[in-house]
Amino acid sequence: MLKMPTSTRTAVAIIVLSVIGFTHSTTTSPVRINKCCEKFEVMYDEKCTVAATVNATVWKPEFIGRKGERNVQVDNYRFVIGLPDCGTKQKFDVYEYHDSYDKLILFPDGQLRHLSLRHHSTEQGSVDSYLDEDYIGDTNGPLLQHDFAQGLYCMDRAIGSGGEGGKLMEGLIAKVCSPKQEIHWTDSDVMLRKIINPICHGLAMIILLIVAIIYFVLPTLRDLVGNMVTTITMCLIVSQAADLVRIFTEFSNHVSFLIADLFFYVSLLGAFFWLNAMGYYIWKMFRTRNVFLRVSDGRKYCWYSGYAWGCTGTMAAIAVFAHFFLDLPGSSTGNSGTETTHHLGRESFFEGQDNISWLGIAVFFTPIAFIIIVNIFFFVTTLRFINRMHTYGRIHHKLRCSFVMFTLIFATMSIAWLFLILSWLHFDGLLYMHIIANALQAPCILYICVLRQKHVTFLVKSCFRDQAPQTTEWGDEMTYMNGGDY
């Protein structure tokens, strides 16, 4: 027998052992399974809770083969605890429960598949038939089918305490990263939606705050119309701030979405009710024969406050009631007005509705539509009355200037509201037009209420020149008589 040299035998032995070791390490490498909570915890009411405290069993993964094989045995796996790192992508919750439209399938290699079915997934055969298939253009396939690699998801057992009669509801939860392609912040669409739009909201709040401060600080502008202008601008500031929160959808949860929506719609509705009160006041004063017989502005402001805030609060209560008790399930709006995103598994009973539903929005926006119609009536009848007047004094001159200011503010707010509705049609061009109209709203109000009126700019300049403005009740009329102009 031919003997091999010692060095050659040693080299061959090392190579053989290396190959065996590599093969053994690859075949026995544990499969990583991403678990949201610790091994001894479950997701109870969307929070990680020790399973023993709620009498629940911890989650154990059940694997399904690519061809639909049930209960595939994978003995060598390990849990990776924690939420997925989605980077700039959005993070969504998907729930699987009894009689749900969503199905979570865990493959033996650690990948997760989410199926959004057209029918309830009560029969397992209907789910198995969707595995390892491509249903693009097939009307019989699932509505959605996404695969999530390791690190882009986490799974766990979900338990909810909101069942009938206090009964616990059990299911599975998966927190997944958005399957959409990752886009860079330099993209033009992202620049407009996530950078330019928030900057415009911030500038709008600053401009509106300047208008509110001017009409609140200067004594001669603190009449009834001036107080109405201040209130309208404050309502618009709140709506801009709430809309700014709605822009950054990836930095909040569904509770803050709902609160931001409520602040946005309530403040916008309040602004329109106050605008309606201003139009009614000007219309009524022009129809009054003796304008000098008047109640104090403070008492009138209280009366109009009862009307505006009372109607706003009533409609807001009706909208919230309709949202929680009257609306159909699964009819939440997504992120209407800023950005439309698909929310995976939004019909789950484990997750509260994240936005005001369409029925709630209808309750908010229907009064605004009627207010616009009533304000048009005020505008037409008041303009007709002014055109029939041949002579009028200082009070009517002031009311005429207030009427012009009301008309311009009404046109500005109505146009911005119209573009807000059009932005829900899911056309990028309409959304961009809404962003532009919303950005121009505050500068237009600044021009209408301050820059366009010479007596207001005169009072502002007087403050910077350390000149005390007129403090009498008829300061505006005295300014007009001394050469000022409205």
mmCIF file of C-alpha atoms in Angstrom, residues 127-419:
data_model
loop_
_atom_site.group_PDB
_atom_site.id
_atom_site.type_symbol
_atom_site.label_atom_id
_atom_site.label_comp_id
_atom_site.label_asym_id
_atom_site.label_seq_id
_atom_site.Cartn_x
_atom_site.Cartn_y
_atom_site.Cartn_z
ATOM 1 C CA VAL A 127 -55.584 29.755 2.896
ATOM 2 C CA ASP A 128 -53.373 26.870 1.818
ATOM 3 C CA SER A 129 -54.403 27.411 -1.778
ATOM 4 C CA TYR A 130 -52.800 30.871 -1.704
ATOM 5 C CA LEU A 131 -49.324 29.646 -0.743
ATOM 6 C CA ASP A 132 -46.444 29.823 -3.192
ATOM 7 C CA GLU A 133 -48.606 31.492 -5.841
ATOM 8 C CA ASP A 134 -48.602 34.775 -7.725
ATOM 9 C CA TYR A 135 -52.040 36.321 -7.957
ATOM 10 C CA ILE A 136 -51.299 39.483 -9.865
ATOM 11 C CA GLY A 137 -54.393 40.204 -11.943
ATOM 12 C CA ASP A 138 -56.310 37.228 -10.525
ATOM 13 C CA THR A 139 -59.633 38.277 -9.005
ATOM 14 C CA ASN A 140 -59.869 35.051 -7.009
ATOM 15 C CA GLY A 141 -56.622 35.576 -5.155
ATOM 16 C CA PRO A 142 -55.968 37.565 -1.978
ATOM 17 C CA LEU A 143 -56.271 41.330 -1.987
ATOM 18 C CA LEU A 144 -52.773 41.692 -0.558
ATOM 19 C CA GLN A 145 -49.820 39.355 -0.249
ATOM 20 C CA HIS A 146 -46.547 40.490 1.292
ATOM 21 C CA ASP A 147 -43.520 38.552 2.530
ATOM 22 C CA PHE A 148 -41.395 39.976 5.348
ATOM 23 C CA ALA A 149 -37.825 38.843 5.857
ATOM 24 C CA GLN A 150 -36.232 38.324 9.255
ATOM 25 C CA GLY A 151 -35.748 41.622 11.048
ATOM 26 C CA LEU A 152 -38.629 43.322 9.258
ATOM 27 C CA TYR A 153 -41.337 41.893 11.513
ATOM 28 C CA CYS A 154 -42.076 40.565 14.961
ATOM 29 C CA MET A 155 -44.865 38.215 16.065
ATOM 30 C CA ASP A 156 -46.540 37.437 19.362
ATOM 31 C CA ARG A 157 -49.772 36.308 20.957
ATOM 32 C CA ALA A 158 -52.309 39.151 21.248
ATOM 33 C CA ILE A 159 -54.960 39.257 23.957
ATOM 34 C CA GLY A 160 -57.655 41.895 24.194
ATOM 35 C CA SER A 161 -59.935 42.605 27.161
ATOM 36 C CA GLY A 162 -62.690 44.309 25.169
ATOM 37 C CA GLY A 163 -64.820 41.268 24.466
ATOM 38 C CA GLU A 164 -68.491 40.885 25.241
ATOM 39 C CA GLY A 165 -69.136 40.215 28.908
ATOM 40 C CA GLY A 166 -65.484 40.840 29.780
ATOM 41 C CA LYS A 167 -64.350 37.806 27.806
ATOM 42 C CA LEU A 168 -60.755 37.837 26.647
ATOM 43 C CA MET A 169 -60.133 37.766 22.907
ATOM 44 C CA GLU A 170 -57.085 35.944 21.607
ATOM 45 C CA GLY A 171 -55.239 36.104 18.339
ATOM 46 C CA LEU A 172 -51.856 36.819 16.794
ATOM 47 C CA ILE A 173 -50.201 40.156 16.224
ATOM 48 C CA ALA A 174 -47.396 41.030 13.832
ATOM 49 C CA LYS A 175 -45.662 44.382 13.767
ATOM 50 C CA VAL A 176 -44.278 44.727 10.270
ATOM 51 C CA CYS A 177 -42.369 47.302 8.275
ATOM 52 C CA SER A 178 -44.107 48.860 5.321
ATOM 53 C CA PRO A 179 -43.615 46.707 2.221
ATOM 54 C CA LYS A 180 -43.294 49.831 0.117
ATOM 55 C CA GLN A 181 -39.892 50.651 -1.285
ATOM 56 C CA GLU A 182 -37.758 52.915 0.839
ATOM 57 C CA ILE A 183 -37.573 56.423 -0.569
ATOM 58 C CA HIS A 184 -35.010 59.085 0.139
ATOM 59 C CA TRP A 185 -35.794 62.449 1.639
ATOM 60 C CA THR A 186 -34.434 64.195 -1.467
ATOM 61 C CA ASP A 187 -37.329 62.818 -3.517
ATOM 62 C CA SER A 188 -39.516 65.682 -4.730
ATOM 63 C CA ASP A 189 -42.720 64.158 -3.367
ATOM 64 C CA VAL A 190 -41.172 63.575 0.062
ATOM 65 C CA MET A 191 -39.703 67.083 0.037
ATOM 66 C CA LEU A 192 -43.130 68.608 -0.595
ATOM 67 C CA ARG A 193 -45.093 66.408 1.818
ATOM 68 C CA LYS A 194 -42.669 65.991 4.717
ATOM 69 C CA ILE A 195 -40.441 69.081 4.586
ATOM 70 C CA ILE A 196 -42.022 71.978 2.709
ATOM 71 C CA ASN A 197 -45.537 71.298 3.977
ATOM 72 C CA PRO A 198 -44.534 71.257 7.694
ATOM 73 C CA ILE A 199 -42.456 74.407 7.191
ATOM 74 C CA CYS A 200 -45.462 76.127 5.628
ATOM 75 C CA HIS A 201 -47.599 75.041 8.586
ATOM 76 C CA GLY A 202 -45.084 76.526 11.002
ATOM 77 C CA LEU A 203 -44.910 79.821 9.093
ATOM 78 C CA ALA A 204 -48.718 79.925 8.915
ATOM 79 C CA MET A 205 -48.988 79.574 12.699
ATOM 80 C CA ILE A 206 -46.477 82.397 13.192
ATOM 81 C CA ILE A 207 -48.304 84.699 10.753
ATOM 82 C CA LEU A 208 -51.713 83.976 12.262
ATOM 83 C CA LEU A 209 -50.303 84.544 15.742
ATOM 84 C CA ILE A 210 -49.031 87.965 14.644
ATOM 85 C CA VAL A 211 -52.521 88.899 13.417
ATOM 86 C CA ALA A 212 -54.090 87.682 16.661
ATOM 87 C CA ILE A 213 -51.612 89.640 18.791
ATOM 88 C CA ILE A 214 -52.176 92.844 16.811
ATOM 89 C CA TYR A 215 -55.952 92.668 17.182
ATOM 90 C CA PHE A 216 -55.714 91.674 20.837
ATOM 91 C CA VAL A 217 -53.110 94.204 21.994
ATOM 92 C CA LEU A 218 -54.178 97.399 20.217
ATOM 93 C CA PRO A 219 -57.074 98.939 22.189
ATOM 94 C CA THR A 220 -58.830 100.521 19.205
ATOM 95 C CA LEU A 221 -59.048 97.143 17.462
ATOM 96 C CA ARG A 222 -60.621 95.341 20.408
ATOM 97 C CA ASP A 223 -64.173 95.959 19.285
ATOM 98 C CA LEU A 224 -66.600 93.157 18.461
ATOM 99 C CA VAL A 225 -65.287 92.585 14.930
ATOM 100 C CA GLY A 226 -61.679 92.716 16.165
ATOM 101 C CA ASN A 227 -62.388 90.134 18.852
ATOM 102 C CA MET A 228 -64.013 87.927 16.236
ATOM 103 C CA VAL A 229 -60.928 88.214 14.031
ATOM 104 C CA THR A 230 -58.729 87.269 17.003
ATOM 105 C CA THR A 231 -60.880 84.216 17.757
ATOM 106 C CA ILE A 232 -60.912 83.084 14.124
ATOM 107 C CA THR A 233 -57.121 83.332 13.863
ATOM 108 C CA MET A 234 -56.668 81.379 17.112
ATOM 109 C CA CYS A 235 -58.936 78.626 15.779
ATOM 110 C CA LEU A 236 -56.916 78.496 12.579
ATOM 111 C CA ILE A 237 -53.677 78.289 14.599
ATOM 112 C CA VAL A 238 -55.004 75.238 16.457
ATOM 113 C CA SER A 239 -56.093 73.631 13.186
ATOM 114 C CA GLN A 240 -52.662 74.233 11.650
ATOM 115 C CA ALA A 241 -50.944 72.697 14.686
ATOM 116 C CA ALA A 242 -53.218 69.645 14.638
ATOM 117 C CA ASP A 243 -52.707 69.206 10.892
ATOM 118 C CA LEU A 244 -48.953 69.396 11.475
ATOM 119 C CA VAL A 245 -49.226 66.417 13.830
ATOM 120 C CA ARG A 246 -51.192 64.510 11.185
ATOM 121 C CA ILE A 247 -48.376 64.938 8.655
ATOM 122 C CA PHE A 248 -45.805 62.867 10.566
ATOM 123 C CA THR A 249 -47.714 59.590 10.588
ATOM 124 C CA GLU A 250 -44.691 57.434 11.391
ATOM 125 C CA PHE A 251 -43.906 59.162 14.694
ATOM 126 C CA SER A 252 -47.214 58.576 16.495
ATOM 127 C CA ASN A 253 -49.835 55.957 17.246
ATOM 128 C CA HIS A 254 -53.529 55.677 16.540
ATOM 129 C CA VAL A 255 -54.549 57.479 19.767
ATOM 130 C CA SER A 256 -52.689 60.654 18.855
ATOM 131 C CA PHE A 257 -54.108 60.417 15.312
ATOM 132 C CA LEU A 258 -57.633 60.486 16.721
ATOM 133 C CA ILE A 259 -56.871 63.371 19.068
ATOM 134 C CA ALA A 260 -55.168 65.344 16.288
ATOM 135 C CA ASP A 261 -58.149 64.759 14.001
ATOM 136 C CA LEU A 262 -60.550 65.981 16.675
ATOM 137 C CA PHE A 263 -58.547 69.153 17.293
ATOM 138 C CA PHE A 264 -58.230 69.774 13.562
ATOM 139 C CA TYR A 265 -61.898 69.375 12.665
ATOM 140 C CA VAL A 266 -63.259 71.061 15.817
ATOM 141 C CA SER A 267 -61.034 74.129 15.439
ATOM 142 C CA LEU A 268 -61.817 74.396 11.723
ATOM 143 C CA LEU A 269 -65.548 74.132 12.432
ATOM 144 C CA GLY A 270 -65.230 76.745 15.181
ATOM 145 C CA ALA A 271 -63.481 79.159 12.815
ATOM 146 C CA PHE A 272 -66.326 78.865 10.312
ATOM 147 C CA PHE A 273 -68.987 79.358 12.999
ATOM 148 C CA TRP A 274 -67.223 82.526 14.156
ATOM 149 C CA LEU A 275 -66.996 83.702 10.557
ATOM 150 C CA ASN A 276 -70.730 83.096 10.271
ATOM 151 C CA ALA A 277 -71.280 85.157 13.437
ATOM 152 C CA MET A 278 -69.254 88.015 11.938
ATOM 153 C CA GLY A 279 -71.281 87.954 8.748
ATOM 154 C CA TYR A 280 -74.544 87.939 10.700
ATOM 155 C CA TYR A 281 -73.415 90.871 12.871
ATOM 156 C CA ILE A 282 -72.459 93.018 9.868
ATOM 157 C CA TRP A 283 -75.664 92.057 8.024
ATOM 158 C CA LYS A 284 -77.784 92.892 11.052
ATOM 159 C CA MET A 285 -76.058 96.239 11.705
ATOM 160 C CA PHE A 286 -76.642 97.397 8.125
ATOM 161 C CA ARG A 287 -80.315 96.533 8.446
ATOM 162 C CA THR A 288 -80.639 98.382 11.770
ATOM 163 C CA ARG A 289 -82.016 101.865 11.341
ATOM 164 C CA ASN A 290 -80.351 103.363 14.415
ATOM 165 C CA VAL A 291 -76.801 101.997 14.692
ATOM 166 C CA PHE A 292 -76.134 104.056 17.819
ATOM 167 C CA LEU A 293 -78.601 102.017 19.878
ATOM 168 C CA ARG A 294 -76.311 99.185 20.716
ATOM 169 C CA VAL A 295 -75.353 96.898 23.534
ATOM 170 C CA SER A 296 -71.752 96.859 24.726
ATOM 171 C CA ASP A 297 -69.332 94.891 22.582
ATOM 172 C CA GLY A 298 -68.406 92.686 25.540
ATOM 173 C CA ARG A 299 -71.969 91.511 26.062
ATOM 174 C CA LYS A 300 -72.446 90.929 22.339
ATOM 175 C CA TYR A 301 -69.248 88.914 22.228
ATOM 176 C CA CYS A 302 -70.620 86.677 24.997
ATOM 177 C CA TRP A 303 -73.825 86.154 23.026
ATOM 178 C CA TYR A 304 -71.964 85.247 19.846
ATOM 179 C CA SER A 305 -69.598 83.019 21.866
ATOM 180 C CA GLY A 306 -72.584 81.056 23.128
ATOM 181 C CA TYR A 307 -73.752 80.566 19.549
ATOM 182 C CA ALA A 308 -70.374 79.709 17.986
ATOM 183 C CA TRP A 309 -68.947 77.465 20.713
ATOM 184 C CA GLY A 310 -72.323 75.932 21.516
ATOM 185 C CA CYS A 311 -72.867 74.854 17.910
ATOM 186 C CA THR A 312 -69.253 73.707 17.589
ATOM 187 C CA GLY A 313 -69.416 71.622 20.771
ATOM 188 C CA THR A 314 -72.749 70.097 19.804
ATOM 189 C CA MET A 315 -71.579 69.067 16.337
ATOM 190 C CA ALA A 316 -68.309 67.741 17.755
ATOM 191 C CA ALA A 317 -70.193 65.581 20.272
ATOM 192 C CA ILE A 318 -72.451 64.243 17.509
ATOM 193 C CA ALA A 319 -69.417 63.505 15.311
ATOM 194 C CA VAL A 320 -67.601 61.616 18.076
ATOM 195 C CA PHE A 321 -70.759 59.642 18.872
ATOM 196 C CA ALA A 322 -71.200 58.790 15.190
ATOM 197 C CA HIS A 323 -67.547 57.768 14.916
ATOM 198 C CA PHE A 324 -67.642 55.299 17.799
ATOM 199 C CA PHE A 325 -71.225 54.016 17.718
ATOM 200 C CA LEU A 326 -72.854 54.620 14.338
ATOM 201 C CA ASP A 327 -70.163 54.152 11.708
ATOM 202 C CA LEU A 328 -69.532 50.864 9.955
ATOM 203 C CA PRO A 329 -66.341 48.965 10.885
ATOM 204 C CA GLY A 330 -63.357 49.450 8.636
ATOM 205 C CA SER A 331 -64.425 52.893 7.409
ATOM 206 C CA SER A 332 -61.668 54.942 8.986
ATOM 207 C CA THR A 333 -60.176 57.537 6.720
ATOM 208 C CA GLY A 334 -56.536 56.612 6.888
ATOM 209 C CA ASN A 335 -54.640 59.885 6.910
ATOM 210 C CA SER A 336 -57.016 62.028 4.960
ATOM 211 C CA GLY A 337 -55.893 65.475 4.086
ATOM 212 C CA THR A 338 -52.175 64.865 4.366
ATOM 213 C CA GLU A 339 -51.232 61.495 3.010
ATOM 214 C CA THR A 340 -53.075 58.284 2.148
ATOM 215 C CA THR A 341 -51.407 55.163 3.492
ATOM 216 C CA HIS A 342 -52.661 51.623 3.593
ATOM 217 C CA HIS A 343 -53.112 50.361 7.120
ATOM 218 C CA LEU A 344 -52.608 46.628 7.274
ATOM 219 C CA GLY A 345 -55.198 44.799 9.297
ATOM 220 C CA ARG A 346 -57.188 47.894 10.253
ATOM 221 C CA GLU A 347 -60.422 45.925 10.792
ATOM 222 C CA SER A 348 -59.068 44.150 13.833
ATOM 223 C CA PHE A 349 -60.914 44.375 17.097
ATOM 224 C CA PHE A 350 -57.618 44.591 18.954
ATOM 225 C CA GLU A 351 -56.854 47.986 17.470
ATOM 226 C CA GLY A 352 -58.934 51.123 17.965
ATOM 227 C CA GLN A 353 -59.921 53.253 15.005
ATOM 228 C CA ASP A 354 -56.949 55.478 14.261
ATOM 229 C CA ASN A 355 -58.697 58.351 12.464
ATOM 230 C CA ILE A 356 -62.067 60.030 12.396
ATOM 231 C CA SER A 357 -64.358 57.958 10.190
ATOM 232 C CA TRP A 358 -66.114 59.248 7.108
ATOM 233 C CA LEU A 359 -69.391 59.579 8.982
ATOM 234 C CA GLY A 360 -67.694 61.715 11.635
ATOM 235 C CA ILE A 361 -66.124 63.905 8.951
ATOM 236 C CA ALA A 362 -69.531 64.297 7.307
ATOM 237 C CA VAL A 363 -70.942 65.536 10.606
ATOM 238 C CA PHE A 364 -68.115 68.063 10.848
ATOM 239 C CA PHE A 365 -68.181 69.255 7.235
ATOM 240 C CA THR A 366 -71.916 69.384 6.535
ATOM 241 C CA PRO A 367 -72.391 72.405 8.861
ATOM 242 C CA ILE A 368 -69.470 74.133 7.119
ATOM 243 C CA ALA A 369 -71.210 73.683 3.769
ATOM 244 C CA PHE A 370 -74.413 75.226 5.181
ATOM 245 C CA ILE A 371 -72.391 78.050 6.764
ATOM 246 C CA ILE A 372 -70.871 78.860 3.376
ATOM 247 C CA ILE A 373 -74.354 79.027 1.826
ATOM 248 C CA VAL A 374 -75.631 81.289 4.638
ATOM 249 C CA ASN A 375 -72.561 83.524 4.369
ATOM 250 C CA ILE A 376 -73.189 83.875 0.644
ATOM 251 C CA PHE A 377 -76.697 85.079 1.520
ATOM 252 C CA PHE A 378 -75.245 87.586 4.002
ATOM 253 C CA PHE A 379 -72.782 88.795 1.372
ATOM 254 C CA VAL A 380 -75.358 89.252 -1.393
ATOM 255 C CA THR A 381 -78.002 90.978 0.743
ATOM 256 C CA THR A 382 -75.504 93.247 2.510
ATOM 257 C CA LEU A 383 -73.855 94.230 -0.767
ATOM 258 C CA ARG A 384 -77.253 95.016 -2.253
ATOM 259 C CA PHE A 385 -78.097 97.184 0.770
ATOM 260 C CA ILE A 386 -74.756 99.051 0.547
ATOM 261 C CA ASN A 387 -75.278 99.764 -3.146
ATOM 262 C CA ARG A 388 -78.675 101.300 -2.359
ATOM 263 C CA MET A 389 -77.202 103.618 0.270
ATOM 264 C CA HIS A 390 -76.405 107.128 -0.973
ATOM 265 C CA THR A 391 -74.939 108.603 2.203
ATOM 266 C CA TYR A 392 -73.604 107.034 5.341
ATOM 267 C CA GLY A 393 -71.637 108.234 8.334
ATOM 268 C CA ARG A 394 -68.549 107.114 10.111
ATOM 269 C CA ILE A 395 -70.223 104.060 11.686
ATOM 270 C CA HIS A 396 -71.457 102.806 8.329
ATOM 271 C CA HIS A 397 -68.036 103.504 6.848
ATOM 272 C CA LYS A 398 -66.473 101.338 9.532
ATOM 273 C CA LEU A 399 -69.082 98.626 8.962
ATOM 274 C CA ARG A 400 -68.407 98.772 5.228
ATOM 275 C CA CYS A 401 -64.702 98.177 5.855
ATOM 276 C CA SER A 402 -65.589 95.292 8.190
ATOM 277 C CA PHE A 403 -67.838 93.895 5.447
ATOM 278 C CA VAL A 404 -64.984 93.967 2.935
ATOM 279 C CA MET A 405 -62.703 92.240 5.461
ATOM 280 C CA PHE A 406 -65.381 89.612 6.152
ATOM 281 C CA THR A 407 -65.839 88.972 2.436
ATOM 282 C CA LEU A 408 -62.139 88.449 1.791
ATOM 283 C CA ILE A 409 -61.640 86.226 4.834
ATOM 284 C CA PHE A 410 -64.717 84.212 3.833
ATOM 285 C CA ALA A 411 -63.383 83.709 0.299
ATOM 286 C CA THR A 412 -59.919 82.706 1.575
ATOM 287 C CA MET A 413 -61.175 80.169 4.111
ATOM 288 C CA SER A 414 -63.740 78.714 1.700
ATOM 289 C CA ILE A 415 -61.145 78.156 -1.025
ATOM 290 C CA ALA A 416 -58.758 76.483 1.435
ATOM 291 C CA TRP A 417 -61.603 74.274 2.704
ATOM 292 C CA LEU A 418 -62.543 73.308 -0.863
ATOM 293 C CA PHE A 419 -58.978 72.263 -1.689
#
